[in-house]
Tab-separated table of C-alpha atoms in Angstrom:
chain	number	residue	atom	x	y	z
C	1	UNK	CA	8.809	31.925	17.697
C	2	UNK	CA	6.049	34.150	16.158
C	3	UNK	CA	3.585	33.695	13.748
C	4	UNK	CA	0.685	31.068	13.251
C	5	UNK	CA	1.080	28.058	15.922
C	6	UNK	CA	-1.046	25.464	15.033
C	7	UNK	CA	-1.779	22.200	17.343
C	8	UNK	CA	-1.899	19.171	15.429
C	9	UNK	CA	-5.637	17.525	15.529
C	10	UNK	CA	-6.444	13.979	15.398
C	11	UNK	CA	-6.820	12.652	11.672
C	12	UNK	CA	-10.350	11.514	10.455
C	13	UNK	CA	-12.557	10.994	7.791
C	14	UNK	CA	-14.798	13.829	8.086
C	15	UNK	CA	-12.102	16.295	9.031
C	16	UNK	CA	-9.978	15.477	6.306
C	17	UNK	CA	-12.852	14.746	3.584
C	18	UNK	CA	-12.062	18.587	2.358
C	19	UNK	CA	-8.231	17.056	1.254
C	20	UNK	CA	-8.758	13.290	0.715
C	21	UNK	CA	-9.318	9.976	2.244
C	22	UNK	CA	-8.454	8.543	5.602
C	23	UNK	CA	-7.086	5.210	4.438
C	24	UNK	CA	-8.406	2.729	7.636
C	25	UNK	CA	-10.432	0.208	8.577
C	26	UNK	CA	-12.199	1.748	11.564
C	27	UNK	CA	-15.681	2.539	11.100
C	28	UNK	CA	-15.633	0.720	7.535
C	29	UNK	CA	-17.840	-2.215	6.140
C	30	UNK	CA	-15.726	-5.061	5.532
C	31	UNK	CA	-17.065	-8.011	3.582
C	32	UNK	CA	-16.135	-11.805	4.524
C	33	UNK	CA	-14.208	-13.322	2.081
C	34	UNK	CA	-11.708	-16.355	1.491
C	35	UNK	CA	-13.649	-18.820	3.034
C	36	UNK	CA	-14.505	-16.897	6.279
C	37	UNK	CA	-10.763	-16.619	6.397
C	38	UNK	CA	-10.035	-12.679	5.624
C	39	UNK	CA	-12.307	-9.712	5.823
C	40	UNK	CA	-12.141	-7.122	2.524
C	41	UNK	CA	-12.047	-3.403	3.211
C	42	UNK	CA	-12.994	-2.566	-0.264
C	43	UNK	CA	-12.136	0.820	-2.403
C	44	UNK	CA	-11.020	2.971	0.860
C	45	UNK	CA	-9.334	5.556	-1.449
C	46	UNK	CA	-9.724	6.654	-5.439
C	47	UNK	CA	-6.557	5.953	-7.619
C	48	UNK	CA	-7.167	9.095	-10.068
C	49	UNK	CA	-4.067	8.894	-12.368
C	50	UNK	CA	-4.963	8.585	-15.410
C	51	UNK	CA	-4.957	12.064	-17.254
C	52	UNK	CA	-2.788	12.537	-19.721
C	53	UNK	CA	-1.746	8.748	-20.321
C	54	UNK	CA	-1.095	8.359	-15.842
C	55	UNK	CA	-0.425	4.822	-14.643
C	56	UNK	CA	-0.263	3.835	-11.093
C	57	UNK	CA	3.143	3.609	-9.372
C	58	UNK	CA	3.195	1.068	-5.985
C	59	UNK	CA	7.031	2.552	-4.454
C	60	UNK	CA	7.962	2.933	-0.785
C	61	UNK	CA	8.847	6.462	1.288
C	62	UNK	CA	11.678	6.084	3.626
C	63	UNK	CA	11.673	9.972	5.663
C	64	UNK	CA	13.794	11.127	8.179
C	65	UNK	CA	11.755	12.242	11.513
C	66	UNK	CA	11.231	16.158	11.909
C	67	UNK	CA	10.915	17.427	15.881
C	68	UNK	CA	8.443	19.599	16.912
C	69	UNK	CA	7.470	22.488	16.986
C	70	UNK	CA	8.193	22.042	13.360
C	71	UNK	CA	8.389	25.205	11.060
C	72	UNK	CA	6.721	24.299	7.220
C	73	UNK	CA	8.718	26.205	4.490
C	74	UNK	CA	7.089	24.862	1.449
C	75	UNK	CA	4.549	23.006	0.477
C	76	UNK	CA	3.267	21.212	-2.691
C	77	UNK	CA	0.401	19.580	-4.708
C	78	UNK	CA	0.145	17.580	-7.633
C	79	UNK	CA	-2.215	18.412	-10.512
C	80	UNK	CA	-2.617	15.327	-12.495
C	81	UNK	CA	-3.154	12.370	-9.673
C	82	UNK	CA	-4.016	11.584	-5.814
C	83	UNK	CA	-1.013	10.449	-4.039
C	84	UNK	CA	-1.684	8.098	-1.238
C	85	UNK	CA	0.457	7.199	1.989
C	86	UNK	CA	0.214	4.594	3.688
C	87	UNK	CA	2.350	3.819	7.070
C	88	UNK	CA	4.317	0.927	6.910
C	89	UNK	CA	4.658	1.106	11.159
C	90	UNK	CA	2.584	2.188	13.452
C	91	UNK	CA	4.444	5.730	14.590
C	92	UNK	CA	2.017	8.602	14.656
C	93	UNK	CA	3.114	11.050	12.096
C	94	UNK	CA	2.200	14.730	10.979
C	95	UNK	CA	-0.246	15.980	8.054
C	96	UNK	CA	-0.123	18.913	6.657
C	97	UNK	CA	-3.084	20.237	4.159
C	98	UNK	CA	-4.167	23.400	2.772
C	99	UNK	CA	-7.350	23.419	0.352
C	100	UNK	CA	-6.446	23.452	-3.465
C	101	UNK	CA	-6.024	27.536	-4.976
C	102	UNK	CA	-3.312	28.977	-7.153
C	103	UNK	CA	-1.338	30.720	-4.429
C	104	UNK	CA	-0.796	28.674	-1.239
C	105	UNK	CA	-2.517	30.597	1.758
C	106	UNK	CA	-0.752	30.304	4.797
C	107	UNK	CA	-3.380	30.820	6.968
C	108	UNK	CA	-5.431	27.902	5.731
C	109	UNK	CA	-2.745	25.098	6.344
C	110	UNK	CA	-4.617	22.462	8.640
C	111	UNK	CA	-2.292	20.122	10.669
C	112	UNK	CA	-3.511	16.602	11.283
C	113	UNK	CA	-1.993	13.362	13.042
C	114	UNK	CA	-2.307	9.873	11.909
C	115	UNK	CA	-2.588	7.415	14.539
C	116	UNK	CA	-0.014	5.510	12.940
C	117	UNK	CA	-1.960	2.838	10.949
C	118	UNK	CA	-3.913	5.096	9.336
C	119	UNK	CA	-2.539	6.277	5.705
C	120	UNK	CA	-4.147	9.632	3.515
C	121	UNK	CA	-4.656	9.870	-0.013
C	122	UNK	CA	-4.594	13.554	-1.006
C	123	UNK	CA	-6.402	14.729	-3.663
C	124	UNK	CA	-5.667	16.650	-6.745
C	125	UNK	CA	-4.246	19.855	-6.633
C	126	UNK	CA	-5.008	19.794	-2.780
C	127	UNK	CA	-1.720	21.341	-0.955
C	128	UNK	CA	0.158	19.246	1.273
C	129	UNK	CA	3.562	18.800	2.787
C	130	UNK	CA	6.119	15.806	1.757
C	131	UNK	CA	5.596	13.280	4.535
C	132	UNK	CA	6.666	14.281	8.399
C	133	UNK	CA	7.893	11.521	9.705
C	134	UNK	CA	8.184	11.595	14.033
C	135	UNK	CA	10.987	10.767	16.374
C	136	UNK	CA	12.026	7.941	13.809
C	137	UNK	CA	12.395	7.220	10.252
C	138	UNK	CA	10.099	5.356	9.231
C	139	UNK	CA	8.694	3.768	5.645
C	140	UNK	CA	5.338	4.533	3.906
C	141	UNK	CA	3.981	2.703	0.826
C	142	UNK	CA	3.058	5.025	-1.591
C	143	UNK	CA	0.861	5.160	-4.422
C	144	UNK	CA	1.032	7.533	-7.343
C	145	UNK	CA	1.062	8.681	-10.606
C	146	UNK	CA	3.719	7.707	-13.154
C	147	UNK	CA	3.924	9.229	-16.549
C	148	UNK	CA	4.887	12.328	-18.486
C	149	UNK	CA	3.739	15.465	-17.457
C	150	UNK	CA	4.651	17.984	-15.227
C	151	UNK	CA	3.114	16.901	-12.030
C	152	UNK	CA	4.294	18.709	-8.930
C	153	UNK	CA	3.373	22.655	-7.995
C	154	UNK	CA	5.881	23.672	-5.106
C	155	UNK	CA	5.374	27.098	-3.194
C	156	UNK	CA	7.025	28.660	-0.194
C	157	UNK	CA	5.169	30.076	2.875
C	158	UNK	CA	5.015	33.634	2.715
C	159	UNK	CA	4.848	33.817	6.514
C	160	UNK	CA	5.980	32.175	9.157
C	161	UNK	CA	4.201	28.857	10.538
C	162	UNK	CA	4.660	26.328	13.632
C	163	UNK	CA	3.192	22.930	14.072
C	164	UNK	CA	3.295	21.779	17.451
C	165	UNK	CA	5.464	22.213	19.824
X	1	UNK	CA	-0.219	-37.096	6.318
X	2	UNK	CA	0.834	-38.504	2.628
X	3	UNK	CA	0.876	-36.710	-0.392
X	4	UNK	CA	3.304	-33.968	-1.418
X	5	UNK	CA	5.434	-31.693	1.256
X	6	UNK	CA	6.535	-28.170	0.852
X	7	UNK	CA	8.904	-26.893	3.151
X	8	UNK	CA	8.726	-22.948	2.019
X	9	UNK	CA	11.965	-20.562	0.660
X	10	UNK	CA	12.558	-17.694	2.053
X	11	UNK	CA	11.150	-15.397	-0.632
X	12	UNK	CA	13.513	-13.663	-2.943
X	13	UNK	CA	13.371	-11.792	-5.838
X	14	UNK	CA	14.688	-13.901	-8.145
X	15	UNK	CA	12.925	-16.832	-7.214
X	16	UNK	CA	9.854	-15.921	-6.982
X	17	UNK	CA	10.239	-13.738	-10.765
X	18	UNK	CA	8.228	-15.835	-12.882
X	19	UNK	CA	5.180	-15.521	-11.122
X	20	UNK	CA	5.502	-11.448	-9.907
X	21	UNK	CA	7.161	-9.339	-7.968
X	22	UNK	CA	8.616	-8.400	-4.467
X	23	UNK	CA	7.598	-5.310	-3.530
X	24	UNK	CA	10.889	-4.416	-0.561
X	25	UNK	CA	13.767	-1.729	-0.180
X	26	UNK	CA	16.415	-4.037	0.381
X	27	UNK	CA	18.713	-4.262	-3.019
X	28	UNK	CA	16.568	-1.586	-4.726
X	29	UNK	CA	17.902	1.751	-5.672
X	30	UNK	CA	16.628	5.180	-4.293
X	31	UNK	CA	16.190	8.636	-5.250
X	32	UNK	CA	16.430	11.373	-2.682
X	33	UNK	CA	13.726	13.779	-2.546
X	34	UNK	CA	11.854	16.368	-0.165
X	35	UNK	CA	15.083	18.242	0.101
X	36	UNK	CA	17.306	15.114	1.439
X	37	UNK	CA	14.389	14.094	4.224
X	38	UNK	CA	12.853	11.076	1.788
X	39	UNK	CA	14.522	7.816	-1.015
X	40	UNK	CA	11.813	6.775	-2.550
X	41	UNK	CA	11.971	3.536	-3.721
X	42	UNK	CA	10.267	3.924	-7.316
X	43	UNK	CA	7.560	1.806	-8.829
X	44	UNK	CA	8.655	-1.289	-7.185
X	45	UNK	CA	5.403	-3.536	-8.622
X	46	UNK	CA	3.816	-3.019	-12.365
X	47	UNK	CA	0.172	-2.124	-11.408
X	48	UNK	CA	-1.816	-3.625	-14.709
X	49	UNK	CA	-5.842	-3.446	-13.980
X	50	UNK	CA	-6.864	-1.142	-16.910
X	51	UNK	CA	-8.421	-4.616	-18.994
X	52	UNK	CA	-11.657	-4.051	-19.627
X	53	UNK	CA	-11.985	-0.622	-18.131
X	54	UNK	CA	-10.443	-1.632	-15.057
X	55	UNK	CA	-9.694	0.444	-11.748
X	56	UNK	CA	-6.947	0.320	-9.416
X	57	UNK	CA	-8.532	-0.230	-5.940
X	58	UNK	CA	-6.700	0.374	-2.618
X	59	UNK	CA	-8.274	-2.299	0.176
X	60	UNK	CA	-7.030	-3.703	3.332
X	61	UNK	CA	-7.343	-7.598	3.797
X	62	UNK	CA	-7.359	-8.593	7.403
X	63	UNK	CA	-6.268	-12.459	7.274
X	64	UNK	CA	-6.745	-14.710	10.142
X	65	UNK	CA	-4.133	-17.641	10.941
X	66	UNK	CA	-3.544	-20.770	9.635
X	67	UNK	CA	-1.156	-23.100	11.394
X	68	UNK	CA	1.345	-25.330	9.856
X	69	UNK	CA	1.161	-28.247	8.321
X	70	UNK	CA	-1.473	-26.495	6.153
X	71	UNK	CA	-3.024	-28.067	3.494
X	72	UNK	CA	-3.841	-26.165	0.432
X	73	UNK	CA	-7.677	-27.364	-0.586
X	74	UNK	CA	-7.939	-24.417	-3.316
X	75	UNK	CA	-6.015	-21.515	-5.282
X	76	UNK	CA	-7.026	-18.838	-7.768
X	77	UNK	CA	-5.757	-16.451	-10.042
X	78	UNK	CA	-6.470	-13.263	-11.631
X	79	UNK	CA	-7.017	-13.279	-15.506
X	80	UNK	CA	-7.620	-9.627	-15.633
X	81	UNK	CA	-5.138	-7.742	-13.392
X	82	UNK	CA	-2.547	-7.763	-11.154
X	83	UNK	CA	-3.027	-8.249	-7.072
X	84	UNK	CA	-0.935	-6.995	-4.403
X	85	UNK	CA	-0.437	-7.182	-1.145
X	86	UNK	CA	2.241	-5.330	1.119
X	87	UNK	CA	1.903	-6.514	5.038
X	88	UNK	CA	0.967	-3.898	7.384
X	89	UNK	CA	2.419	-5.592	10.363
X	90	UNK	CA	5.915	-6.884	10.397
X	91	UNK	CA	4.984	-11.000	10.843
X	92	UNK	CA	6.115	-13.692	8.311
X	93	UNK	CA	3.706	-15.026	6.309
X	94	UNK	CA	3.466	-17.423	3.800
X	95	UNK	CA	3.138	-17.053	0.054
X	96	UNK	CA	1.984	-20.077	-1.907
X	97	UNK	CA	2.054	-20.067	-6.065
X	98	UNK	CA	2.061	-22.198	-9.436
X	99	UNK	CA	2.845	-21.299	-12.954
X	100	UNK	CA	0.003	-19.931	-15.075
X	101	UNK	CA	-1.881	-22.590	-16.542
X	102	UNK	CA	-5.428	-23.309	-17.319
X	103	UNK	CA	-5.613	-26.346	-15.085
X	104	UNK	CA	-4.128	-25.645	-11.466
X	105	UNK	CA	-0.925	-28.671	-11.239
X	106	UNK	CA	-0.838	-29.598	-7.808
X	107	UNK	CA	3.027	-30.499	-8.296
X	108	UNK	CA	4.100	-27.282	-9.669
X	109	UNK	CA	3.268	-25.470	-6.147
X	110	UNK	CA	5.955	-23.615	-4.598
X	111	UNK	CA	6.009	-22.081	-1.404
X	112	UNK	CA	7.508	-18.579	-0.019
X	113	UNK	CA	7.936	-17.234	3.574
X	114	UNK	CA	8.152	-13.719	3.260
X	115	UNK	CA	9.891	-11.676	6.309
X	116	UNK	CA	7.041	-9.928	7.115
X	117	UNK	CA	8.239	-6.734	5.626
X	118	UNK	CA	7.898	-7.819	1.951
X	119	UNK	CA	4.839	-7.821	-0.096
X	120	UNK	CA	4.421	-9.509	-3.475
X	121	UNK	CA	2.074	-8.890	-6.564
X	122	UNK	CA	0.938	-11.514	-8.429
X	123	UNK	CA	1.110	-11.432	-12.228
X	124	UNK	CA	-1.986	-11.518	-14.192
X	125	UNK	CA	-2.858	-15.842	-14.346
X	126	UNK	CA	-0.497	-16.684	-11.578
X	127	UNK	CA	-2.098	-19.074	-9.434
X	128	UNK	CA	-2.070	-17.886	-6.023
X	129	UNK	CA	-3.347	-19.068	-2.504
X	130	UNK	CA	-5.542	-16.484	-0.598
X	131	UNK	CA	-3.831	-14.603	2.067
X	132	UNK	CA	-1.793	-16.703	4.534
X	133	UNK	CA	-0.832	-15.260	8.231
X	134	UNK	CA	0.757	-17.541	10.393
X	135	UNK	CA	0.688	-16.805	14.235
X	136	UNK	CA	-1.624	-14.009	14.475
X	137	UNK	CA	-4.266	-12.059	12.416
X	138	UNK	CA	-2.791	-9.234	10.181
X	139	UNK	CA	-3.383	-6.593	8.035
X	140	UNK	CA	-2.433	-6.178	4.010
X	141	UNK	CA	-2.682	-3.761	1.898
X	142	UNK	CA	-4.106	-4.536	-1.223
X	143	UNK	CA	-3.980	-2.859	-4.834
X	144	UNK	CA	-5.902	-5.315	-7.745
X	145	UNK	CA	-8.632	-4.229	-10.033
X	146	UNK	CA	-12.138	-2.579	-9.385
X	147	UNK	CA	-14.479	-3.037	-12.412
X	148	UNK	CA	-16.935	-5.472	-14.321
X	149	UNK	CA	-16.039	-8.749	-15.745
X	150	UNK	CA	-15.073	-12.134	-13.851
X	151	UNK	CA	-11.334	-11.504	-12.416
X	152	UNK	CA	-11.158	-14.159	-10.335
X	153	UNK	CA	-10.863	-18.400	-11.558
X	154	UNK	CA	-10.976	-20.863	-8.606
X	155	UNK	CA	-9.554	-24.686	-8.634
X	156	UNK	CA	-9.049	-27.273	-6.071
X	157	UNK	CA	-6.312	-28.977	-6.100
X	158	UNK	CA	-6.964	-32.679	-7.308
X	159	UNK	CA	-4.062	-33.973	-4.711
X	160	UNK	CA	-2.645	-33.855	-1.425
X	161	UNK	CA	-0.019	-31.228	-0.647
X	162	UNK	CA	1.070	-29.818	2.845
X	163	UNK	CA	3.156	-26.985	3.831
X	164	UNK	CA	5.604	-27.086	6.576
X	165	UNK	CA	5.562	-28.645	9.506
């Protein structure tokens, strides 16, 4: 294996603030609600779907587990909405970001892992890889922008990069 | 303990239709993406919070316990947007609802048990109890409406009902 080895670093908010949201309740205000019964974690990640007539789409991920050390081919990003993942199970899985441009830059791809309960929202136009699922398949909720449009960018990796391992 | 008794249905699709949706995989058709790693189970609850310049909001909801019997003292509904919730844990929990109506009718109640892997959005005007775990406290995801106006109508119920037991 040659090329760019990158070590997976644990996800957080300020880390990740350059791609999206960390979608948890750790270090969040939560107000009481319900009768004393539930506690609200309000607004923990825009929906921005609306251009060009966007609605919100609530579907579910199911994605085969990858094994390290993992080699990304191609990755993608979506112009017109913030996608949002959010782990239906509680199996640490991989992140893979690269800050929005017009050609992907290889050398720029950060790789993060969720502790398992918490979920991302990228941004727009921020590059990321479809979800990387570990040791089992496992389901996300997921959600996203429905509507015309053309609303995926893919691009392959012009050199060669390993996560993990 | 008089009054009415619910024992709850294991929630279903088809029964619970008139007031919202299941949000689940099982019986739902798929589309393979990322190459043959992901299905994605598309758009699997309407998300309808635009009314009066309304948001979609992604929150968590962290519900304590109730224990069975429970008796119902209030419900609510939502007269400007959808609300759902998909469990973030894998425990049943219980799901209790009435046709839309201006005055809540304690006799129209009916009561679900999901299987801890389905979530449900209620429709617009659906009367709905707040978030019920049973056993232990749990996580939801929620996605309802961020925005001005008054989204949320309260009512107690004028007679005695109890669930389970």
């Amino acid at each position: 294996m040659s090329g760019l080895r990158l070590i997976p670093e644990a996800l957080g908010r300020e880390a990740f603030s350059a791609f999206g949201e960390v979608i948890e309740t750790a270090g969040r205000p939560a107000d009481e609600i319900n009768y004393g019964q539930t506690l609200r974690f309000d607004n923990l990640a825009e929906v921005d779907v609306a251009e060009q007539g966007g609605r919100p789409l609530i579907s579910i991920f199911r994605s085969k587990p990858v094994t390290l050390p993992f080699r990304p081919r191609v990755m993608e990003y979506h112009p017109l909405g913030t996608q949002a993942f959010v782990p239906l199970h509680h199996h640490p899985f991989l992140v893979l970001v690269a800050p929005a441009s017009e050609e992907l830059d290889s050398s720029m791809i950060r790789a993060f892992i969720s502790n398992g309960r918490q979920g991302v929202s990228y941004q727009r136009r921020t590059w990321h890889h479809y979800q990387l699922s570990l040791g089992v398949e496992c389901e996300y909720l997921v959600i996203d922008r429905g509507g015309s449009g053309d609303n995926c960018v893919e691009c392959e990796l012009k050199s060669e990069v390993w996560i993990g391992g």
